[in-house]
Amino acid sequence: MVIMRPLAVLRHDLPASLVVFLVAVPLSLGIALASGAPVAAGLVAAVVGGVVAGALGGSALQVSGPAAGLTVVMAETIQTFGWAVTCAITVAAGALQILLGLSRIARAALAISPAIVHGMLAGIGVTIVLGQLHVILGGKAQSSAVENIAELPGQIVAHHDSAALIGVLTITILLLWPKLPAAVRKVPGPLAAIAAATVVSVVAGMTLPRVELPGDLLDIHLVPQLPDGGWGGFALAVVTIALIASVESLLSAVAVDRLHTGPRANLNRELVGQGAANMLSGAVGGLPVTGVIVRSSTNVAAGAKTRVSAVLHGVWVLLFVVLLAGLIQSIPLAALAGLLVHVGAKLVNPGHMRTVLAHGDLPVYLLTLAGVVVFDLLTGVLAGIGLALVLMLRRTLWSGIHVEAEGDSRRVVVEGVLTFLSVPRLSKVLGAIPAGVPVRLELVVDYLDHAAFESLTTWQQAHERAGGTVDVDEVGHPWFGEGKAGRPTRSRLAASRAVPRWLAPWSEWQAVEGIPAQQTRRGATEFHRRAAPLLRDTLSGLADGQRPRTLFITCGDSRIVPNLITTSGPGDLFTIRNIGNLVPPGQADPSMNASIEYAVGVLGIEEIVVCGHSGCGAMAALADGPPPGPLAVWLRHAEPSAHRTGSATLDGAVPEREGDRLALHNVLQQLEHLREYPSVAAAEAAGKVQLTGMYFAVGTAQVYLFDGVERTFRPAGASVVVPGG
């Protein structure tokens, strides 16, 4: 933990605390007004939130106090239970927060969709605006947002007194403040707006409703009172306030972490600190406390470095209330209403709407917003969670089902997750296929449940009884095949990992047997259906010429697939394949000579790889003596490899089989042959070409690269020094 020196605290935290204090006072008064609580309750919450949550919380730079996000809930709670019981609810909610923090589940709150949180805040903002507009227009806020909407037209056309002037003046100052010079903007906009509106109202002698405070703010009594009945509603209110306050505080803490580079927030400790603050705030007659992003971001922007700033801001609020209570009582309620309209409007953030729209979550956002405005906050949030779950299920369990006509036959492709939710659409699509036609059913599914299996089986049997044929082709794990064999796969975890079609050999995915021409034809068809659409853009860029960077010389063995073991694609490798991956010395082979000259001189390749492999038939023949004929003639180019001395090793170990040992020597010998080619020698000397030795162990699918310093082939991924490097 970093300990700040007193001088550093005075330099950074003291001025920051004063800025946050100036923002906090008018906001605390306005939130108390909007909640229907005693105005002093907002100031009490600001003091307790600053001192207690600031000292005990897990986020060093988060500033806590009464929050706009709880105004709707608090207004309903106060109207239902009265102020004394509401204070008891706040105490109980704080205790629940402490339990949640001690149980170390704080991060679970982050599982709530951002669309729900933003929709909740927007709904709160709309509700605040609808209520406080009545206060600005000289009327009184109604008990619900719907009633506020119904009464608003009459309020607008009614006679407006000085309250409307003060409210509009406050909003105007808040809107214009960010456009003023930086020197002026050092004074927080909310403070300037409230101060200006108050001065105008006093100088003009306006008779307006103003803030009322108790005669002695220091005379605090324990006000919580338990209800006489209705314990179910009491418990629901406790849980609601605890959850909303917790989520808002945790999200604010996460947001604050993004604003600075200091220590990250301990979310469980933050819940404990918030809970302790709420217990004390409720006990002494204050509103619930949460982490507030407006104050917290102001704290960071003002240069705060430690939690001392948050604590000091609470101290300044207390001193201000005690010493300048008369000044607070001069503030018109219409000015606070104007401030709240501005704050509420900012909660409806267009940026958030664009973000949730881009992610496809706008319906969740709008439903949550509407639920909060029309009903209440809890109903809106629950509705948003419900819709988010439905959308999640739809996206997770989505399956694409379509039919393609191929002459007189049909090709049915099913992709995604195939469960009981997809059975109605699956049955509709399959039911539209004419009886008696050949059908190719391609299942590219991640999961297939019992209901979908039964639906497919029933349709297949009915279609075949009607004279049709059904050829089932499963790409990936054989969900349907395993089910028909009487051993259904129950979960994704139990499913075998299937090699993609474009990597797997024919024998692993083709169900039919036939001559090689049939295998090739079916493989080409598979490429056309699945791989070609993915590669079309890449290949279109290569249509006018190739620009490979590597010349890859390897054996003609069918088990060696250069693009597979190098994770490369079209246009990457200029490949030469022959028996034994040989480079005839002295440019003895015209074909090899032409290929190398073209690769180095025309294509300008930057690397030449010679790749040998385990179990090489050519090396086994070289070791045992090849039979007379063309193979013996060709393997004469490999005789220098058989005469090499010393040990060729894999990561320091000598292979057991003689053919594998010879394969390693052969790679190194062919690299020496390459350096006899003038074009290669010149390019390597100029640093334009790098020569690399590679060995592929077929049985373990391990690629080895030659280390020129350690003189051994080391596993790919290890630090390798190439010959001449």
XYZ file of C-alpha atoms in Angstrom:
725
model
C 0.000 0.000 0.000
C 1.297 3.452 -0.936
C 1.479 5.923 1.992
C 1.195 9.584 1.003
C 3.236 12.213 2.816
C 1.250 15.007 4.546
C 2.592 17.558 2.062
C 1.365 15.447 -0.860
C -2.069 15.177 0.786
C -2.265 18.936 1.144
C -1.121 19.417 -2.436
C -3.518 16.982 -4.128
C -6.292 15.792 -1.835
C -7.147 19.029 -0.034
C -7.944 21.083 -3.151
C -9.741 18.112 -4.732
C -11.923 17.684 -1.643
C -12.991 21.329 -1.809
C -14.052 20.963 -5.458
C -16.063 17.810 -4.716
C -17.663 19.501 -1.690
C -18.887 22.376 -3.860
C -20.512 19.862 -6.236
C -21.947 17.689 -3.475
C -23.924 20.275 -1.489
C -26.464 21.342 -4.154
C -26.805 17.772 -5.463
C -27.488 16.421 -1.964
C -30.184 19.018 -1.365
C -31.811 18.340 -4.732
C -31.834 14.558 -4.284
C -33.434 14.872 -0.863
C -36.080 17.141 -2.388
C -36.793 14.676 -5.219
C -37.000 11.758 -2.776
C -39.577 13.457 -0.572
C -37.241 13.145 2.429
C -36.336 15.921 4.869
C -33.809 18.175 3.123
C -31.339 17.664 5.962
C -31.337 13.918 5.185
C -29.447 14.566 1.959
C -26.750 16.521 3.785
C -26.476 13.867 6.491
C -25.968 11.205 3.815
C -23.299 13.353 2.140
C -21.382 13.687 5.407
C -21.643 10.008 6.364
C -20.955 8.810 2.821
C -17.858 10.956 2.555
C -16.364 10.105 5.937
C -17.426 6.477 6.565
C -17.556 5.038 3.018
C -14.494 7.078 2.083
C -12.496 5.669 5.005
C -13.727 2.063 4.929
C -14.533 1.445 1.258
C -12.432 -0.466 -1.225
C -12.160 2.254 -3.866
C -9.672 4.912 -2.842
C -10.963 7.660 -5.140
C -14.702 6.930 -5.135
C -16.862 9.555 -3.421
C -20.144 8.443 -1.858
C -23.345 10.210 -0.906
C -27.064 10.308 -1.753
C -27.573 9.291 -5.386
C -30.128 10.166 -8.035
C -30.426 6.472 -8.867
C -32.373 5.801 -5.661
C -34.743 8.761 -5.744
C -37.668 6.850 -7.245
C -37.354 3.941 -4.822
C -36.935 6.257 -1.839
C -39.958 8.329 -2.827
C -42.106 5.190 -3.001
C -40.669 3.819 0.239
C -41.221 7.054 2.174
C -44.766 7.352 0.845
C -45.513 3.740 1.861
C -43.785 3.452 5.237
C -43.116 7.000 6.430
C -39.736 8.522 7.189
C -38.940 6.783 10.488
C -39.521 3.272 9.105
C -37.616 4.220 5.939
C -34.589 5.022 8.115
C -34.866 1.532 9.636
C -34.998 0.079 6.118
C -31.802 1.962 5.276
C -30.075 0.517 8.358
C -31.176 -3.026 7.446
C -30.098 -2.525 3.817
C -26.657 -1.475 5.056
C -26.402 -4.617 7.183
C -27.327 -6.726 4.144
C -24.621 -4.988 2.104
C -22.039 -5.858 4.767
C -23.105 -9.506 4.624
C -22.820 -9.470 0.836
C -19.348 -7.971 1.075
C -18.193 -10.501 3.685
C -19.530 -13.355 1.536
C -17.189 -12.148 -1.242
C -19.760 -12.194 -4.034
C -19.421 -8.551 -5.017
C -18.266 -9.363 -8.541
C -21.495 -11.257 -9.167
C -23.227 -7.883 -9.452
C -21.174 -7.212 -12.572
C -23.073 -10.020 -14.309
C -26.025 -7.660 -14.747
C -26.191 -6.518 -18.348
C -24.970 -2.937 -18.929
C -28.113 -2.406 -21.006
C -30.202 -2.988 -17.856
C -28.088 -0.632 -15.763
C -28.146 2.115 -18.402
C -31.870 1.582 -18.966
C -32.481 1.794 -15.208
C -30.541 5.066 -14.951
C -32.347 6.472 -17.992
C -35.721 5.518 -16.481
C -34.749 7.217 -13.235
C -33.660 10.272 -15.196
C -36.960 10.471 -17.080
C -38.902 10.062 -13.820
C -36.905 12.828 -12.129
C -37.389 15.194 -15.065
C -41.142 14.563 -15.230
C -41.552 15.230 -11.502
C -39.297 18.258 -11.156
C -40.712 20.020 -14.218
C -43.881 20.516 -12.173
C -41.863 22.192 -9.390
C -40.138 24.477 -11.909
C -43.516 25.445 -13.385
C -44.798 26.413 -9.959
C -46.763 23.256 -9.219
C -46.186 20.091 -7.232
C -44.828 16.729 -8.379
C -47.386 13.921 -8.547
C -46.986 10.489 -6.964
C -46.074 8.653 -10.178
C -44.479 9.319 -13.534
C -47.726 8.466 -15.341
C -49.629 11.054 -13.306
C -46.867 13.583 -13.938
C -47.239 13.003 -17.681
C -51.025 13.341 -17.479
C -50.845 16.615 -15.511
C -47.942 18.145 -17.463
C -49.954 19.718 -20.361
C -52.186 21.571 -17.907
C -49.164 22.662 -15.878
C -47.470 24.024 -19.009
C -50.427 26.176 -20.129
C -51.153 27.411 -16.588
C -49.999 30.750 -15.206
C -46.297 30.713 -14.331
C -44.835 32.731 -11.506
C -41.286 33.564 -10.460
C -40.542 29.874 -9.708
C -40.512 29.130 -13.429
C -38.091 32.007 -14.030
C -35.675 30.720 -11.373
C -35.890 27.136 -12.633
C -35.272 28.127 -16.251
C -32.395 30.392 -15.169
C -30.768 27.483 -13.324
C -31.048 25.138 -16.305
C -29.742 27.817 -18.681
C -26.632 28.409 -16.570
C -25.956 24.658 -16.352
C -26.241 24.292 -20.126
C -24.008 27.275 -20.901
C -21.399 26.610 -18.206
C -19.315 24.027 -20.148
C -18.927 26.544 -23.014
C -17.412 29.267 -20.811
C -13.634 29.899 -20.510
C -11.631 27.396 -18.479
C -10.826 29.971 -15.818
C -14.539 30.461 -15.148
C -15.241 26.724 -15.204
C -12.963 26.170 -12.230
C -16.101 26.930 -10.224
C -18.394 23.859 -10.449
C -21.423 24.473 -12.653
C -24.043 23.231 -10.121
C -22.665 25.580 -7.456
C -22.621 28.539 -9.838
C -26.168 27.870 -11.042
C -27.640 27.501 -7.544
C -25.721 30.545 -6.262
C -26.805 32.738 -9.178
C -30.446 31.669 -8.933
C -30.458 32.274 -5.173
C -28.913 35.732 -5.496
C -31.408 36.728 -8.214
C -34.361 35.513 -6.133
C -33.176 37.372 -3.019
C -32.229 40.621 -4.788
C -35.541 40.635 -6.692
C -37.458 39.958 -3.482
C -39.218 36.940 -4.922
C -41.621 35.072 -2.683
C -40.755 31.446 -3.337
C -40.735 28.109 -1.489
C -37.226 27.687 -0.114
C -35.165 25.004 1.653
C -36.271 24.359 5.225
C -33.842 23.005 7.840
C -34.347 22.020 11.485
C -33.531 24.705 14.023
C -30.518 22.819 15.384
C -28.844 20.492 12.900
C -26.510 19.148 15.588
C -29.454 17.925 17.655
C -29.621 14.495 15.972
C -31.825 11.797 17.472
C -31.958 8.142 16.527
C -34.972 8.113 14.229
C -35.276 4.515 12.884
C -38.533 2.835 13.770
C -39.707 -0.692 12.970
C -43.119 -1.089 11.299
C -46.185 -2.346 13.150
C -46.875 -4.832 10.336
C -46.333 -5.424 6.642
C -43.043 -7.220 7.177
C -43.077 -8.668 3.656
C -43.086 -5.209 2.124
C -40.449 -4.096 4.637
C -38.158 -6.998 3.652
C -38.702 -6.342 -0.067
C -37.780 -2.683 0.390
C -34.605 -3.686 2.283
C -33.503 -6.067 -0.460
C -34.382 -3.606 -3.233
C -32.430 -0.709 -1.723
C -29.473 -2.934 -0.812
C -29.223 -4.406 -4.311
C -29.651 -1.119 -6.168
C -27.217 0.704 -3.915
C -24.715 -2.154 -4.236
C -24.915 -2.394 -8.013
C -24.651 1.369 -8.453
C -21.674 1.566 -6.078
C -19.844 -1.354 -7.705
C -20.396 -0.096 -11.240
C -19.261 3.354 -10.186
C -16.116 1.864 -8.595
C -15.312 -0.026 -11.793
C -15.846 3.155 -13.832
C -13.574 5.138 -11.500
C -10.824 2.536 -11.935
C -10.826 3.374 -15.639
C -10.173 7.041 -14.866
C -6.888 6.643 -12.983
C -3.765 4.483 -12.827
C -3.631 4.018 -9.055
C -4.610 0.958 -6.980
C -7.618 -0.998 -8.268
C -10.801 -1.182 -6.208
C -11.463 -4.060 -3.802
C -15.141 -4.590 -4.591
C -15.923 -6.755 -1.559
C -14.396 -4.172 0.773
C -16.311 -1.460 -1.067
C -19.593 -3.221 -0.253
C -18.633 -3.459 3.415
C -17.782 0.251 3.488
C -21.020 1.201 1.759
C -22.981 -1.011 4.159
C -21.389 0.596 7.221
C -22.155 4.055 5.817
C -25.798 3.136 5.186
C -26.244 1.728 8.680
C -24.948 4.956 10.220
C -26.776 7.217 7.762
C -30.107 5.519 8.431
C -29.481 5.559 12.184
C -29.008 9.345 12.283
C -31.775 10.239 9.792
C -29.972 10.273 6.454
C -30.763 8.976 2.978
C -29.154 5.787 1.645
C -25.564 6.153 0.488
C -24.025 4.894 -2.772
C -20.897 5.515 -4.759
C -21.666 8.465 -7.054
C -19.953 8.645 -10.431
C -20.496 12.423 -10.788
C -18.649 13.214 -7.558
C -16.077 10.467 -8.104
C -15.127 11.594 -11.600
C -14.887 15.171 -10.310
C -12.594 13.917 -7.550
C -10.267 12.215 -10.031
C -10.299 15.179 -12.429
C -9.437 17.534 -9.571
C -6.220 15.578 -8.882
C -7.078 13.485 -5.812
C -4.540 10.760 -4.978
C -5.888 9.014 -1.867
C -9.105 8.398 0.071
C -8.299 11.458 2.197
C -10.047 13.623 -0.408
C -13.373 11.783 -0.020
C -13.172 11.948 3.774
C -12.344 15.676 3.772
C -15.220 16.427 1.416
C -17.590 14.954 4.027
C -15.995 17.119 6.715
C -16.473 20.264 4.615
C -20.162 19.414 4.081
C -20.641 19.081 7.842
C -18.922 22.401 8.574
C -20.884 24.137 5.831
C -24.218 22.892 7.161
C -23.402 23.864 10.752
C -21.908 27.268 10.030
C -23.959 28.391 7.015
C -27.403 26.913 7.608
C -29.015 30.330 7.044
C -27.461 30.526 3.577
C -28.881 27.102 2.668
C -32.363 28.240 3.702
C -32.176 30.998 1.074
C -32.013 28.492 -1.797
C -35.291 28.358 -3.804
C -36.742 24.896 -4.321
C -37.262 25.798 -7.983
C -33.475 26.220 -8.376
C -32.892 22.747 -6.942
C -35.611 21.417 -9.248
C -33.820 22.967 -12.227
C -30.590 21.276 -11.114
C -32.392 17.943 -10.852
C -33.946 18.305 -14.317
C -30.444 18.826 -15.700
C -29.066 15.825 -13.765
C -32.012 13.631 -14.789
C -31.659 14.544 -18.452
C -27.963 13.617 -18.372
C -28.882 10.159 -17.084
C -30.527 9.545 -20.473
C -27.184 9.188 -22.240
C -27.353 8.978 -26.077
C -23.906 7.368 -26.067
C -25.225 4.492 -23.976
C -28.140 4.071 -26.365
C -25.795 3.866 -29.356
C -23.646 1.297 -27.564
C -26.512 -1.006 -26.603
C -27.941 -0.636 -30.111
C -24.628 -1.722 -31.609
C -24.593 -4.797 -29.346
C -28.203 -5.704 -30.135
C -29.455 -4.948 -26.598
C -31.632 -1.915 -27.331
C -34.880 -3.834 -26.551
C -33.523 -4.624 -23.066
C -32.607 -0.962 -22.543
C -35.994 0.336 -23.691
C -38.014 -2.222 -21.712
C -36.085 -1.442 -18.531
C -36.544 2.295 -19.082
C -40.281 1.929 -19.733
C -40.735 -0.379 -16.739
C -39.056 2.089 -14.394
C -41.109 5.029 -15.691
C -44.514 3.346 -15.947
C -44.339 1.040 -12.920
C -41.374 1.209 -10.547
C -37.659 0.620 -10.498
C -37.762 -2.993 -9.319
C -40.355 -3.955 -11.949
C -38.325 -2.291 -14.688
C -35.091 -4.016 -13.667
C -36.777 -7.423 -13.367
C -38.400 -6.947 -16.772
C -35.013 -6.047 -18.261
C -33.378 -9.104 -16.681
C -36.154 -11.327 -18.015
C -35.825 -10.007 -21.569
C -32.015 -10.224 -21.388
C -32.322 -13.899 -20.427
C -34.725 -14.557 -23.304
C -32.369 -12.880 -25.790
C -29.415 -14.776 -24.320
C -31.258 -18.081 -24.756
C -32.206 -17.161 -28.305
C -28.625 -16.276 -29.215
C -27.140 -19.267 -27.418
C -29.656 -21.794 -28.688
C -29.939 -20.381 -32.199
C -29.943 -22.864 -35.053
C -29.847 -22.081 -38.751
C -32.011 -24.404 -40.825
C -32.338 -24.108 -44.593
C -32.948 -26.263 -47.670
C -31.157 -26.088 -51.017
C -32.409 -27.801 -54.164
C -29.775 -29.775 -56.086
C -31.567 -31.097 -59.144
C -34.123 -33.674 -58.014
C -32.528 -34.001 -54.559
C -32.511 -31.719 -51.532
C -29.676 -30.600 -49.287
C -30.727 -29.665 -45.732
C -28.172 -27.754 -43.648
C -28.647 -27.378 -39.876
C -26.156 -25.162 -37.988
C -25.753 -23.989 -34.395
C -27.444 -25.497 -31.336
C -30.362 -27.818 -32.068
C -32.697 -28.135 -29.076
C -36.405 -28.459 -28.334
C -36.764 -24.726 -29.005
C -35.853 -25.311 -32.652
C -38.046 -28.384 -33.161
C -41.123 -26.460 -34.466
C -39.119 -24.709 -37.182
C -37.121 -27.870 -37.934
C -40.347 -29.846 -38.393
C -41.761 -27.158 -40.665
C -38.691 -27.140 -42.910
C -38.406 -30.922 -43.092
C -42.151 -31.316 -43.626
C -41.948 -29.163 -46.760
C -39.534 -31.592 -48.488
C -41.355 -33.642 -51.155
C -41.778 -37.328 -50.407
C -39.518 -39.775 -52.183
C -36.666 -37.369 -53.054
C -33.050 -38.062 -52.029
C -32.024 -35.844 -49.113
C -28.569 -34.995 -47.852
C -28.867 -33.879 -44.212
C -25.788 -31.914 -43.082
C -25.602 -31.382 -39.312
C -23.114 -28.698 -38.301
C -24.292 -28.495 -34.701
C -22.636 -27.710 -31.372
C -25.270 -29.562 -29.374
C -28.270 -31.756 -30.126
C -30.754 -32.585 -27.360
C -33.192 -35.490 -27.023
C -36.193 -33.634 -28.479
C -34.278 -32.632 -31.603
C -32.875 -36.162 -31.967
C -36.362 -37.676 -31.779
C -37.677 -35.155 -34.321
C -34.892 -35.944 -36.799
C -35.218 -39.708 -36.299
C -38.990 -39.675 -36.760
C -38.748 -37.595 -39.932
C -35.948 -39.770 -41.362
C -37.937 -42.952 -40.813
C -41.082 -41.447 -42.360
C -39.185 -40.071 -45.368
C -37.477 -43.411 -46.042
C -40.785 -45.301 -45.736
C -42.181 -42.976 -48.418
C -39.436 -44.089 -50.810
C -36.888 -41.343 -50.203
C -33.293 -41.637 -49.026
C -31.569 -39.680 -46.268
C -27.766 -39.385 -46.258
C -26.757 -37.907 -42.890
C -23.430 -36.029 -42.837
C -22.302 -34.700 -39.462
C -19.601 -32.037 -39.462
C -17.972 -32.144 -36.052
C -19.031 -34.408 -33.213
C -21.480 -37.149 -34.348
C -24.374 -36.164 -32.083
C -27.017 -37.818 -34.241
C -24.907 -40.877 -35.039
C -24.071 -41.489 -31.395
C -27.764 -41.216 -30.514
C -28.754 -43.770 -33.152
C -26.044 -46.102 -31.876
C -27.672 -46.053 -28.442
C -24.985 -44.032 -26.719
C -26.219 -40.404 -26.902
C -23.832 -37.640 -25.905
C -25.374 -35.792 -22.982
C -23.336 -32.589 -22.814
C -20.869 -30.537 -24.781
C -18.136 -31.451 -22.314
C -18.545 -35.105 -23.263
C -18.380 -34.385 -27.005
C -15.214 -35.342 -28.854
C -13.215 -32.505 -30.340
C -13.529 -32.777 -34.106
C -10.868 -31.610 -36.537
C -12.263 -29.064 -39.042
C -13.017 -30.549 -42.445
C -10.285 -28.574 -44.197
C -7.675 -30.012 -41.774
C -8.905 -33.563 -41.252
C -8.101 -36.424 -43.651
C -10.869 -37.825 -45.805
C -10.980 -41.006 -43.749
C -12.137 -39.061 -40.693
C -15.135 -37.368 -42.234
C -16.282 -39.246 -45.292
C -18.759 -42.015 -44.586
C -18.701 -43.572 -48.014
C -15.967 -45.703 -49.507
C -14.802 -45.506 -53.082
C -11.945 -45.049 -55.471
C -9.621 -42.013 -55.022
C -11.418 -40.100 -57.762
C -14.607 -40.223 -55.711
C -12.747 -39.078 -52.610
C -11.269 -36.127 -54.479
C -14.584 -35.194 -56.046
C -16.355 -35.183 -52.686
C -13.517 -33.233 -51.083
C -13.716 -30.625 -53.842
C -17.447 -30.358 -53.270
C -16.844 -29.839 -49.550
C -14.342 -27.075 -50.332
C -16.855 -25.380 -52.599
C -19.565 -25.493 -49.916
C -17.615 -24.554 -46.786
C -14.077 -23.316 -47.358
C -14.431 -21.384 -50.616
C -16.751 -18.686 -49.197
C -14.220 -18.057 -46.426
C -11.241 -17.868 -48.791
C -12.816 -16.032 -51.705
C -11.704 -12.540 -50.608
C -8.171 -13.770 -49.875
C -7.834 -15.562 -53.206
C -9.237 -12.619 -55.156
C -6.275 -10.584 -53.930
C -3.906 -13.260 -55.225
C -5.567 -13.682 -58.596
C -3.017 -11.541 -60.454
C 0.150 -13.001 -58.937
C 1.831 -14.688 -55.983
C 4.039 -13.095 -53.347
C 5.222 -15.955 -51.096
C 7.843 -15.268 -48.447
C 9.015 -18.853 -47.947
C 10.374 -21.599 -50.184
C 9.328 -24.833 -48.475
C 11.176 -28.019 -49.532
C 9.732 -31.193 -48.076
C 9.018 -34.852 -48.701
C 6.220 -36.126 -50.913
C 4.904 -38.195 -47.992
C 1.091 -37.806 -47.769
C 1.253 -37.273 -44.006
C 3.172 -34.003 -44.370
C 0.875 -31.030 -45.060
C 3.093 -27.911 -45.219
C 0.333 -25.329 -44.788
C -1.092 -27.273 -41.855
C 2.129 -27.554 -39.814
C 3.096 -23.923 -40.500
C -0.387 -22.416 -40.031
C -0.182 -20.787 -43.431
C -2.583 -20.324 -46.291
C -2.807 -19.566 -49.999
C 0.054 -17.401 -51.210
C 2.350 -18.031 -48.225
C 4.508 -21.000 -49.301
C 6.267 -21.763 -52.593
C 6.475 -25.526 -52.135
C 8.783 -28.145 -53.683
C 8.052 -31.785 -52.825
C 10.066 -34.864 -53.730
C 11.038 -38.227 -52.291
C 13.195 -37.576 -49.223
C 13.089 -33.733 -49.413
C 16.377 -33.732 -51.374
C 18.290 -30.828 -52.928
C 20.623 -32.440 -55.507
C 24.147 -31.036 -55.026
C 25.905 -29.066 -57.714
C 22.618 -28.112 -59.398
C 22.412 -31.663 -60.765
C 18.617 -31.656 -61.197
C 17.238 -29.124 -63.732
C 13.779 -29.075 -62.149
C 15.106 -28.300 -58.665
C 17.578 -25.790 -60.069
C 14.826 -23.928 -61.957
C 12.526 -23.885 -58.940
C 15.177 -22.482 -56.613
C 16.331 -19.864 -59.118
C 12.720 -18.757 -59.681
C 11.954 -18.578 -55.950
C 15.086 -16.601 -55.062
C 15.601 -14.527 -58.187
C 12.030 -13.797 -59.298
C 9.776 -14.173 -56.245
C 12.350 -12.750 -53.831
C 11.550 -15.216 -51.045
C 12.998 -14.382 -47.612
C 13.333 -17.898 -46.165
C 14.113 -21.402 -47.393
C 12.923 -24.304 -45.234
C 14.026 -27.915 -45.605
C 11.579 -30.125 -43.705
C 12.195 -33.786 -42.929
C 9.959 -36.063 -40.905
C 9.767 -39.199 -38.814
C 8.984 -42.527 -40.433
C 10.329 -41.371 -43.809
C 10.306 -44.260 -46.316
C 13.111 -42.714 -48.362
C 15.420 -42.565 -45.352
C 14.530 -46.142 -44.389
C 15.386 -47.241 -47.931
C 18.654 -45.305 -47.803
C 19.589 -46.999 -44.532
C 18.715 -50.527 -45.782
C 19.890 -50.057 -49.362
C 17.248 -49.123 -51.951
C 16.093 -51.668 -54.535
C 17.489 -51.218 -58.069
C 15.541 -48.799 -60.212
C 14.533 -45.118 -60.284
C 14.393 -44.852 -56.478
C 18.027 -45.967 -56.172
C 19.066 -43.445 -58.818
C 17.261 -40.597 -57.016
C 18.560 -41.513 -53.545
C 22.156 -41.119 -54.757
C 21.613 -37.425 -53.982
C 21.094 -38.431 -50.330
C 24.286 -40.473 -49.945
C 26.208 -37.548 -48.363
C 23.571 -37.571 -45.600
C 24.392 -41.213 -44.773
C 28.099 -40.391 -44.491
C 27.729 -37.497 -42.010
C 29.442 -37.951 -38.654
C 28.363 -36.886 -35.174
C 24.927 -36.996 -33.614
C 21.808 -35.250 -34.843
C 19.407 -34.858 -31.907
C 15.869 -33.825 -31.042
C 16.112 -31.431 -28.096
C 19.348 -33.164 -27.075
C 18.040 -36.737 -27.473
C 19.024 -39.180 -30.220
C 16.011 -40.859 -31.960
C 15.771 -44.624 -31.501
C 15.116 -45.552 -35.142
C 17.975 -45.354 -37.614
C 15.708 -43.894 -40.308
C 14.715 -41.020 -38.027
C 18.354 -40.306 -37.148
C 19.189 -40.299 -40.837
C 16.248 -37.952 -41.534
C 17.752 -35.377 -39.154
C 21.188 -35.635 -40.817
C 19.502 -35.372 -44.189
C 17.873 -32.020 -43.340
C 21.240 -30.553 -42.383
C 22.928 -31.998 -45.470
C 20.318 -30.530 -47.819
C 20.849 -27.092 -46.242
C 24.543 -27.436 -47.172
C 23.563 -28.398 -50.716
C 21.406 -25.286 -50.932
C 24.397 -23.085 -50.129
C 26.133 -24.501 -53.236
C 23.538 -22.739 -55.401
C 25.009 -19.321 -56.374
C 21.740 -17.425 -56.037
C 21.109 -18.843 -52.553
C 24.677 -18.237 -51.388
C 24.592 -14.611 -52.585
C 21.196 -13.916 -51.019
C 22.218 -15.457 -47.688
C 25.488 -13.498 -47.645
C 23.553 -10.289 -48.271
C 21.142 -11.104 -45.412
C 18.178 -11.389 -47.765
C 17.478 -15.093 -47.241
C 17.433 -17.218 -44.096
C 17.899 -20.997 -44.235
C 15.895 -23.053 -41.730
C 16.017 -26.746 -40.842
C 12.710 -28.307 -39.769
C 11.654 -31.774 -38.636
C 8.118 -33.039 -38.087
C 7.437 -35.910 -35.667
C 4.309 -37.429 -37.179
C 3.221 -39.466 -34.156
C 3.255 -36.539 -31.721
C 2.383 -33.743 -34.215
C 5.463 -31.876 -32.953
C 7.435 -29.483 -35.150
C 11.144 -29.061 -34.419
C 13.448 -26.277 -35.658
C 17.223 -26.521 -35.885
C 19.180 -24.477 -33.330
C 22.488 -23.517 -34.936
C 24.179 -22.703 -31.632
C 23.094 -25.725 -29.593
C 23.346 -27.934 -32.708
C 20.059 -29.678 -31.991
C 16.469 -29.620 -33.255
C 14.348 -27.906 -30.618
C 10.524 -27.859 -30.310
C 8.831 -24.983 -32.127
C 8.124 -22.180 -29.685
C 11.458 -22.531 -27.914
C 14.135 -19.918 -28.547
C 15.989 -21.084 -31.662
C 19.163 -19.755 -33.268
C 19.287 -20.696 -36.951
C 22.520 -21.675 -38.727
C 24.446 -18.617 -39.698
C 22.262 -16.509 -37.390
